[in-house]
Amino acid sequence: MAERQARVESALSTALPDTSHAPQRLHDAMRYAVLGGGKRVRPLLAFAAGELTRADADRVAQAAIAVEMIHAYSLVHDDLPAMDNDVLRRGKPTVHVEFDEATALLVGDALQSMAFEVLAQPGLADDAATQLRMLGILAAASGSRGMAGGQAIDLDSVGRPLELPQLEFMHILKTGALIRASVNLGALCGRHDETAMHKLDHYAKCVGLAFQVVDDVLDADASTATLGKTAGKDAAANKPTYVSLLGLARARELADDLRADAHAALAGFGSEADRLRQLADYIVRREF
Ligand code: GRG
C-alpha cells in the first residue's frame, strides 16, 4: 500500500500545475487540496483491479489519479459553507478556510476538468473505444446519476427520516459510484473480458457500500484527531446514517456482510485477485 500510495502522490504531483505557473494562487490551492493527505483508497482499488487484468502500471496510475482528482474536488466542494460547512479535512484546514470560498469553488472546477484531461491522454487502454468507455464511466460516476446526484439527495435529506433503501440509494450514488468507477477503470487499462468485468463490478458495488457503512460507524465512534476531519457531524446535523437507522453493532455487521459479498464476487479468480480481497478487508477494518 505504501509503495502504491507514494506512486500516486508522485503521479499527482507531476500532473498538477506547478505553483510557479499563473494563476499561482489557484495552482497552489489545487496542490494543497490534493497532495499530502488521504488514504488513496480509490487509486489503490484501480491498481488492484489493474493487477487482475495485468494492466501496465503506468497506464493505471493515470486512471487512478484521474479518479483521485474527482474525489479531491468533491471533498473541497463538500466542505464549503453552502454544503457541509467544515473546517478540517485530512488533518488540515479546509481549502475555503486556508484560501477563500471562491478559490475553493475554482479548485473543484479545475480538478474536475483536469481529471478528464488526464484520462483523455492517448494510450491508456488497448484501443480507443475502450478509452472512450473509460471516459464515459468517469463522467457518469461523477454526475447527477452518480456522485453529484447522491450529494443532492444527501443535502435534501437532512432532518428528514430516510428508510434504509433510500439511504442505500443515496450512498450507492454519492460514495459508491466513484469507487465502482475506480475498479472498472483500473481493469479496463488491461486485458479484460466482460465476464470478469461483471464480477469486478459486483465486487466494487459491495466495497463501495461497505466503505460508506464504515464511514458512518467511524463518524459515530472515532475521534476527530484519528479521522483528521470533524467526528460526530452526522448526528449533530441530524443526518440519517447506517448508525442512526441500525445502531452501531448492526451497522458493523452489515459492513462485514458486505465484505463477505465482495469476497464471494471474486470467488472465480485466483491469486491475481488477492490485492482486491485485501482491500475489501482494509476498507471494512480501517480505523480512519
Ligand atoms: C460536492 C459533487 C459533490 C459531491 C460530494 C464524496 C462527497 C460528495 C462528499 C464527501 C462527504 C463524505 C464524508 C462522504 C462519505 C464518504 C467519503 C467520500 C469519505 C471521504 O473519503 P475518504 O475516507 O477520504 O476516502 P480521504 O481523505 O482518505 O481521501
mmCIF file with all atom_site columns, N, CA and C in Angstrom, residues 119-167:
data_model
loop_
_atom_site.group_PDB
_atom_site.id
_atom_site.type_symbol
_atom_site.label_atom_id
_atom_site.label_alt_id
_atom_site.label_comp_id
_atom_site.label_asym_id
_atom_site.label_entity_id
_atom_site.label_seq_id
_atom_site.pdbx_PDB_ins_code
_atom_site.Cartn_x
_atom_site.Cartn_y
_atom_site.Cartn_z
_atom_site.occupancy
_atom_site.B_iso_or_equiv
_atom_site.pdbx_formal_charge
_atom_site.auth_seq_id
_atom_site.auth_comp_id
_atom_site.auth_asym_id
_atom_site.auth_atom_id
_atom_site.pdbx_PDB_model_num
ATOM 1   N N  . LEU A 1 119 ? -7.356  11.575 -18.130 1.00 0.00 ? 119 LEU A N  1
ATOM 2   C CA . LEU A 1 119 ? -7.912  10.312 -18.637 1.00 0.00 ? 119 LEU A CA 1
ATOM 3   C C  . LEU A 1 119 ? -8.007  10.291 -20.165 1.00 0.00 ? 119 LEU A C  1
ATOM 4   N N  . ALA A 1 120 ? -7.947  11.454 -20.783 1.00 0.00 ? 120 ALA A N  1
ATOM 5   C CA . ALA A 1 120 ? -8.040  11.512 -22.248 1.00 0.00 ? 120 ALA A CA 1
ATOM 6   C C  . ALA A 1 120 ? -6.678  11.419 -22.933 1.00 0.00 ? 120 ALA A C  1
ATOM 7   N N  . GLN A 1 121 ? -5.600  11.301 -22.144 1.00 0.00 ? 121 GLN A N  1
ATOM 8   C CA . GLN A 1 121 ? -4.279  11.127 -22.793 1.00 0.00 ? 121 GLN A CA 1
ATOM 9   C C  . GLN A 1 121 ? -4.299  9.864  -23.630 1.00 0.00 ? 121 GLN A C  1
ATOM 10  N N  . PRO A 1 122 ? -3.729  9.902  -24.830 1.00 0.00 ? 122 PRO A N  1
ATOM 11  C CA . PRO A 1 122 ? -3.759  8.698  -25.665 1.00 0.00 ? 122 PRO A CA 1
ATOM 12  C C  . PRO A 1 122 ? -3.032  7.525  -25.013 1.00 0.00 ? 122 PRO A C  1
ATOM 13  N N  . GLY A 1 123 ? -3.554  6.327  -25.277 1.00 0.00 ? 123 GLY A N  1
ATOM 14  C CA . GLY A 1 123 ? -2.821  5.112  -24.905 1.00 0.00 ? 123 GLY A CA 1
ATOM 15  C C  . GLY A 1 123 ? -3.076  4.569  -23.521 1.00 0.00 ? 123 GLY A C  1
ATOM 16  N N  . LEU A 1 124 ? -4.165  4.963  -22.860 1.00 0.00 ? 124 LEU A N  1
ATOM 17  C CA . LEU A 1 124 ? -4.420  4.412  -21.525 1.00 0.00 ? 124 LEU A CA 1
ATOM 18  C C  . LEU A 1 124 ? -5.152  3.070  -21.573 1.00 0.00 ? 124 LEU A C  1
ATOM 19  N N  . ALA A 1 125 ? -5.585  2.688  -22.774 1.00 0.00 ? 125 ALA A N  1
ATOM 20  C CA . ALA A 1 125 ? -6.220  1.364  -22.922 1.00 0.00 ? 125 ALA A CA 1
ATOM 21  C C  . ALA A 1 125 ? -5.710  0.760  -24.232 1.00 0.00 ? 125 ALA A C  1
ATOM 22  N N  . ASP A 1 126 ? -6.062  -0.506 -24.475 1.00 0.00 ? 126 ASP A N  1
ATOM 23  C CA . ASP A 1 126 ? -5.547  -1.183 -25.680 1.00 0.00 ? 126 ASP A CA 1
ATOM 24  C C  . ASP A 1 126 ? -6.109  -0.589 -26.965 1.00 0.00 ? 126 ASP A C  1
ATOM 25  N N  . ASP A 1 127 ? -7.307  -0.011 -26.892 1.00 0.00 ? 127 ASP A N  1
ATOM 26  C CA . ASP A 1 127 ? -7.884  0.603  -28.089 1.00 0.00 ? 127 ASP A CA 1
ATOM 27  C C  . ASP A 1 127 ? -8.684  1.843  -27.701 1.00 0.00 ? 127 ASP A C  1
ATOM 28  N N  . ALA A 1 128 ? -8.942  2.683  -28.696 1.00 0.00 ? 128 ALA A N  1
ATOM 29  C CA . ALA A 1 128 ? -9.591  3.975  -28.433 1.00 0.00 ? 128 ALA A CA 1
ATOM 30  C C  . ALA A 1 128 ? -11.016 3.784  -27.909 1.00 0.00 ? 128 ALA A C  1
ATOM 31  N N  . ALA A 1 129 ? -11.696 2.717  -28.393 1.00 0.00 ? 129 ALA A N  1
ATOM 32  C CA . ALA A 1 129 ? -13.078 2.514  -27.944 1.00 0.00 ? 129 ALA A CA 1
ATOM 33  C C  . ALA A 1 129 ? -13.113 2.239  -26.443 1.00 0.00 ? 129 ALA A C  1
ATOM 34  N N  . THR A 1 130 ? -12.145 1.473  -25.961 1.00 0.00 ? 130 THR A N  1
ATOM 35  C CA . THR A 1 130 ? -12.109 1.179  -24.519 1.00 0.00 ? 130 THR A CA 1
ATOM 36  C C  . THR A 1 130 ? -11.818 2.455  -23.734 1.00 0.00 ? 130 THR A C  1
ATOM 37  N N  . GLN A 1 131 ? -10.927 3.274  -24.272 1.00 0.00 ? 131 GLN A N  1
ATOM 38  C CA . GLN A 1 131 ? -10.617 4.505  -23.540 1.00 0.00 ? 131 GLN A CA 1
ATOM 39  C C  . GLN A 1 131 ? -11.813 5.456  -23.512 1.00 0.00 ? 131 GLN A C  1
ATOM 40  N N  . LEU A 1 132 ? -12.575 5.487  -24.613 1.00 0.00 ? 132 LEU A N  1
ATOM 41  C CA . LEU A 1 132 ? -13.803 6.297  -24.605 1.00 0.00 ? 132 LEU A CA 1
ATOM 42  C C  . LEU A 1 132 ? -14.785 5.757  -23.566 1.00 0.00 ? 132 LEU A C  1
ATOM 43  N N  . ARG A 1 133 ? -14.838 4.434  -23.466 1.00 0.00 ? 133 ARG A N  1
ATOM 44  C CA . ARG A 1 133 ? -15.707 3.824  -22.445 1.00 0.00 ? 133 ARG A CA 1
ATOM 45  C C  . ARG A 1 133 ? -15.264 4.277  -21.045 1.00 0.00 ? 133 ARG A C  1
ATOM 46  N N  . MET A 1 134 ? -13.954 4.343  -20.834 1.00 0.00 ? 134 MET A N  1
ATOM 47  C CA . MET A 1 134 ? -13.431 4.780  -19.535 1.00 0.00 ? 134 MET A CA 1
ATOM 48  C C  . MET A 1 134 ? -13.857 6.222  -19.236 1.00 0.00 ? 134 MET A C  1
ATOM 49  N N  . LEU A 1 135 ? -13.754 7.078  -20.256 1.00 0.00 ? 135 LEU A N  1
ATOM 50  C CA . LEU A 1 135 ? -14.156 8.483  -20.065 1.00 0.00 ? 135 LEU A CA 1
ATOM 51  C C  . LEU A 1 135 ? -15.640 8.570  -19.709 1.00 0.00 ? 135 LEU A C  1
ATOM 52  N N  . GLY A 1 136 ? -16.436 7.745  -20.390 1.00 0.00 ? 136 GLY A N  1
ATOM 53  C CA . GLY A 1 136 ? -17.878 7.738  -20.111 1.00 0.00 ? 136 GLY A CA 1
ATOM 54  C C  . GLY A 1 136 ? -18.170 7.250  -18.702 1.00 0.00 ? 136 GLY A C  1
ATOM 55  N N  . ILE A 1 137 ? -17.416 6.247  -18.259 1.00 0.00 ? 137 ILE A N  1
ATOM 56  C CA . ILE A 1 137 ? -17.631 5.711  -16.897 1.00 0.00 ? 137 ILE A CA 1
ATOM 57  C C  . ILE A 1 137 ? -17.339 6.787  -15.853 1.00 0.00 ? 137 ILE A C  1
ATOM 58  N N  . LEU A 1 138 ? -16.221 7.493  -16.025 1.00 0.00 ? 138 LEU A N  1
ATOM 59  C CA . LEU A 1 138 ? -15.875 8.518  -15.021 1.00 0.00 ? 138 LEU A CA 1
ATOM 60  C C  . LEU A 1 138 ? -16.886 9.677  -15.045 1.00 0.00 ? 138 LEU A C  1
ATOM 61  N N  . ALA A 1 139 ? -17.321 10.047 -16.250 1.00 0.00 ? 139 ALA A N  1
ATOM 62  C CA . ALA A 1 139 ? -18.295 11.139 -16.353 1.00 0.00 ? 139 ALA A CA 1
ATOM 63  C C  . ALA A 1 139 ? -19.611 10.754 -15.669 1.00 0.00 ? 139 ALA A C  1
ATOM 64  N N  . ALA A 1 140 ? -20.094 9.545  -15.964 1.00 0.00 ? 140 ALA A N  1
ATOM 65  C CA . ALA A 1 140 ? -21.376 9.124  -15.375 1.00 0.00 ? 140 ALA A CA 1
ATOM 66  C C  . ALA A 1 140 ? -21.257 8.992  -13.857 1.00 0.00 ? 140 ALA A C  1
ATOM 67  N N  . ALA A 1 141 ? -20.124 8.478  -13.396 1.00 0.00 ? 141 ALA A N  1
ATOM 68  C CA . ALA A 1 141 ? -19.947 8.277  -11.949 1.00 0.00 ? 141 ALA A CA 1
ATOM 69  C C  . ALA A 1 141 ? -19.891 9.613  -11.195 1.00 0.00 ? 141 ALA A C  1
ATOM 70  N N  . SER A 1 142 ? -19.449 10.666 -11.881 1.00 0.00 ? 142 SER A N  1
ATOM 71  C CA . SER A 1 142 ? -19.306 11.963 -11.211 1.00 0.00 ? 142 SER A CA 1
ATOM 72  C C  . SER A 1 142 ? -20.579 12.804 -11.248 1.00 0.00 ? 142 SER A C  1
ATOM 73  N N  . GLY A 1 143 ? -21.445 12.543 -12.193 1.00 0.00 ? 143 GLY A N  1
ATOM 74  C CA . GLY A 1 143 ? -22.559 13.444 -12.486 1.00 0.00 ? 143 GLY A CA 1
ATOM 75  C C  . GLY A 1 143 ? -23.814 13.214 -11.666 1.00 0.00 ? 143 GLY A C  1
ATOM 76  N N  . SER A 1 144 ? -24.941 13.663 -12.230 1.00 0.00 ? 144 SER A N  1
ATOM 77  C CA . SER A 1 144 ? -26.199 13.649 -11.465 1.00 0.00 ? 144 SER A CA 1
ATOM 78  C C  . SER A 1 144 ? -26.749 12.246 -11.260 1.00 0.00 ? 144 SER A C  1
ATOM 79  N N  . ARG A 1 145 ? -26.268 11.288 -12.060 1.00 0.00 ? 145 ARG A N  1
ATOM 80  C CA . ARG A 1 145 ? -26.679 9.897  -11.807 1.00 0.00 ? 145 ARG A CA 1
ATOM 81  C C  . ARG A 1 145 ? -25.607 9.157  -11.009 1.00 0.00 ? 145 ARG A C  1
ATOM 82  N N  . GLY A 1 146 ? -24.659 9.917  -10.496 1.00 0.00 ? 146 GLY A N  1
ATOM 83  C CA . GLY A 1 146 ? -23.592 9.366  -9.670  1.00 0.00 ? 146 GLY A CA 1
ATOM 84  C C  . GLY A 1 146 ? -23.371 10.253 -8.453  1.00 0.00 ? 146 GLY A C  1
ATOM 85  N N  . MET A 1 147 ? -22.100 10.643 -8.259  1.00 0.00 ? 147 MET A N  1
ATOM 86  C CA . MET A 1 147 ? -21.717 11.343 -7.031  1.00 0.00 ? 147 MET A CA 1
ATOM 87  C C  . MET A 1 147 ? -22.494 12.651 -6.783  1.00 0.00 ? 147 MET A C  1
ATOM 88  N N  . ALA A 1 148 ? -22.607 13.504 -7.807  1.00 0.00 ? 148 ALA A N  1
ATOM 89  C CA . ALA A 1 148 ? -23.294 14.784 -7.605  1.00 0.00 ? 148 ALA A CA 1
ATOM 90  C C  . ALA A 1 148 ? -24.772 14.551 -7.274  1.00 0.00 ? 148 ALA A C  1
ATOM 91  N N  . GLY A 1 149 ? -25.370 13.547 -7.907  1.00 0.00 ? 149 GLY A N  1
ATOM 92  C CA . GLY A 1 149 ? -26.764 13.213 -7.609  1.00 0.00 ? 149 GLY A CA 1
ATOM 93  C C  . GLY A 1 149 ? -26.917 12.727 -6.175  1.00 0.00 ? 149 GLY A C  1
ATOM 94  N N  . GLY A 1 150 ? -25.975 11.886 -5.733  1.00 0.00 ? 150 GLY A N  1
ATOM 95  C CA . GLY A 1 150 ? -26.010 11.396 -4.346  1.00 0.00 ? 150 GLY A CA 1
ATOM 96  C C  . GLY A 1 150 ? -25.873 12.530 -3.358  1.00 0.00 ? 150 GLY A C  1
ATOM 97  N N  . GLN A 1 151 ? -25.006 13.491 -3.703  1.00 0.00 ? 151 GLN A N  1
ATOM 98  C CA . GLN A 1 151 ? -24.828 14.649 -2.832  1.00 0.00 ? 151 GLN A CA 1
ATOM 99  C C  . GLN A 1 151 ? -26.122 15.468 -2.757  1.00 0.00 ? 151 GLN A C  1
ATOM 100 N N  . ALA A 1 152 ? -26.821 15.581 -3.890  1.00 0.00 ? 152 ALA A N  1
ATOM 101 C CA . ALA A 1 152 ? -28.086 16.337 -3.902  1.00 0.00 ? 152 ALA A CA 1
ATOM 102 C C  . ALA A 1 152 ? -29.115 15.670 -2.986  1.00 0.00 ? 152 ALA A C  1
ATOM 103 N N  . ILE A 1 153 ? -29.181 14.341 -3.054  1.00 0.00 ? 153 ILE A N  1
ATOM 104 C CA . ILE A 1 153 ? -30.131 13.624 -2.185  1.00 0.00 ? 153 ILE A CA 1
ATOM 105 C C  . ILE A 1 153 ? -29.729 13.804 -0.720  1.00 0.00 ? 153 ILE A C  1
ATOM 106 N N  . ASP A 1 154 ? -28.415 13.749 -0.476  1.00 0.00 ? 154 ASP A N  1
ATOM 107 C CA . ASP A 1 154 ? -27.901 13.914 0.886   1.00 0.00 ? 154 ASP A CA 1
ATOM 108 C C  . ASP A 1 154 ? -28.310 15.273 1.454   1.00 0.00 ? 154 ASP A C  1
ATOM 109 N N  . LEU A 1 155 ? -28.075 16.339 0.680   1.00 0.00 ? 155 LEU A N  1
ATOM 110 C CA . LEU A 1 155 ? -28.398 17.689 1.165   1.00 0.00 ? 155 LEU A CA 1
ATOM 111 C C  . LEU A 1 155 ? -29.892 17.818 1.447   1.00 0.00 ? 155 LEU A C  1
ATOM 112 N N  . ASP A 1 156 ? -30.676 17.107 0.654   1.00 0.00 ? 156 ASP A N  1
ATOM 113 C CA . ASP A 1 156 ? -32.127 17.181 0.771   1.00 0.00 ? 156 ASP A CA 1
ATOM 114 C C  . ASP A 1 156 ? -32.657 16.360 1.957   1.00 0.00 ? 156 ASP A C  1
ATOM 115 N N  . SER A 1 157 ? -31.803 15.472 2.487   1.00 0.00 ? 157 SER A N  1
ATOM 116 C CA . SER A 1 157 ? -32.319 14.518 3.478   1.00 0.00 ? 157 SER A CA 1
ATOM 117 C C  . SER A 1 157 ? -32.065 14.949 4.921   1.00 0.00 ? 157 SER A C  1
ATOM 118 N N  . VAL A 1 158 ? -31.346 16.062 5.105   1.00 0.00 ? 158 VAL A N  1
ATOM 119 C CA . VAL A 1 158 ? -31.030 16.494 6.476   1.00 0.00 ? 158 VAL A CA 1
ATOM 120 C C  . VAL A 1 158 ? -32.321 16.757 7.246   1.00 0.00 ? 158 VAL A C  1
ATOM 121 N N  . GLY A 1 159 ? -32.425 16.104 8.415   1.00 0.00 ? 159 GLY A N  1
ATOM 122 C CA . GLY A 1 159 ? -33.594 16.317 9.274   1.00 0.00 ? 159 GLY A CA 1
ATOM 123 C C  . GLY A 1 159 ? -34.834 15.580 8.816   1.00 0.00 ? 159 GLY A C  1
ATOM 124 N N  . ARG A 1 160 ? -34.712 14.799 7.717   1.00 0.00 ? 160 ARG A N  1
ATOM 125 C CA . ARG A 1 160 ? -35.884 14.045 7.241   1.00 0.00 ? 160 ARG A CA 1
ATOM 126 C C  . ARG A 1 160 ? -35.626 12.561 7.449   1.00 0.00 ? 160 ARG A C  1
ATOM 127 N N  . PRO A 1 161 ? -36.592 11.825 7.932   1.00 0.00 ? 161 PRO A N  1
ATOM 128 C CA . PRO A 1 161 ? -36.351 10.401 8.151   1.00 0.00 ? 161 PRO A CA 1
ATOM 129 C C  . PRO A 1 161 ? -36.260 9.649  6.827   1.00 0.00 ? 161 PRO A C  1
ATOM 130 N N  . LEU A 1 162 ? -35.116 8.991  6.583   1.00 0.00 ? 162 LEU A N  1
ATOM 131 C CA . LEU A 1 162 ? -34.986 8.155  5.385   1.00 0.00 ? 162 LEU A CA 1
ATOM 132 C C  . LEU A 1 162 ? -35.121 6.699  5.800   1.00 0.00 ? 162 LEU A C  1
ATOM 133 N N  . GLU A 1 163 ? -35.747 5.896  4.954   1.00 0.00 ? 163 GLU A N  1
ATOM 134 C CA . GLU A 1 163 ? -35.772 4.448  5.178   1.00 0.00 ? 163 GLU A CA 1
ATOM 135 C C  . GLU A 1 163 ? -34.457 3.883  4.661   1.00 0.00 ? 163 GLU A C  1
ATOM 136 N N  . LEU A 1 164 ? -34.158 2.651  5.078   1.00 0.00 ? 164 LEU A N  1
ATOM 137 C CA . LEU A 1 164 ? -32.889 2.025  4.677   1.00 0.00 ? 164 LEU A CA 1
ATOM 138 C C  . LEU A 1 164 ? -32.681 1.975  3.149   1.00 0.00 ? 164 LEU A C  1
ATOM 139 N N  . PRO A 1 165 ? -33.702 1.587  2.357   1.00 0.00 ? 165 PRO A N  1
ATOM 140 C CA . PRO A 1 165 ? -33.478 1.545  0.904   1.00 0.00 ? 165 PRO A CA 1
ATOM 141 C C  . PRO A 1 165 ? -33.136 2.915  0.312   1.00 0.00 ? 165 PRO A C  1
ATOM 142 N N  . GLN A 1 166 ? -33.739 3.973  0.858   1.00 0.00 ? 166 GLN A N  1
ATOM 143 C CA . GLN A 1 166 ? -33.429 5.330  0.355   1.00 0.00 ? 166 GLN A CA 1
ATOM 144 C C  . GLN A 1 166 ? -32.003 5.732  0.724   1.00 0.00 ? 166 GLN A C  1
ATOM 145 N N  . LEU A 1 167 ? -31.619 5.361  1.963   1.00 0.00 ? 167 LEU A N  1
ATOM 146 C CA . LEU A 1 167 ? -30.255 5.674  2.414   1.00 0.00 ? 167 LEU A CA 1
ATOM 147 C C  . LEU A 1 167 ? -29.246 4.947  1.516   1.00 0.00 ? 167 LEU A C  1
#
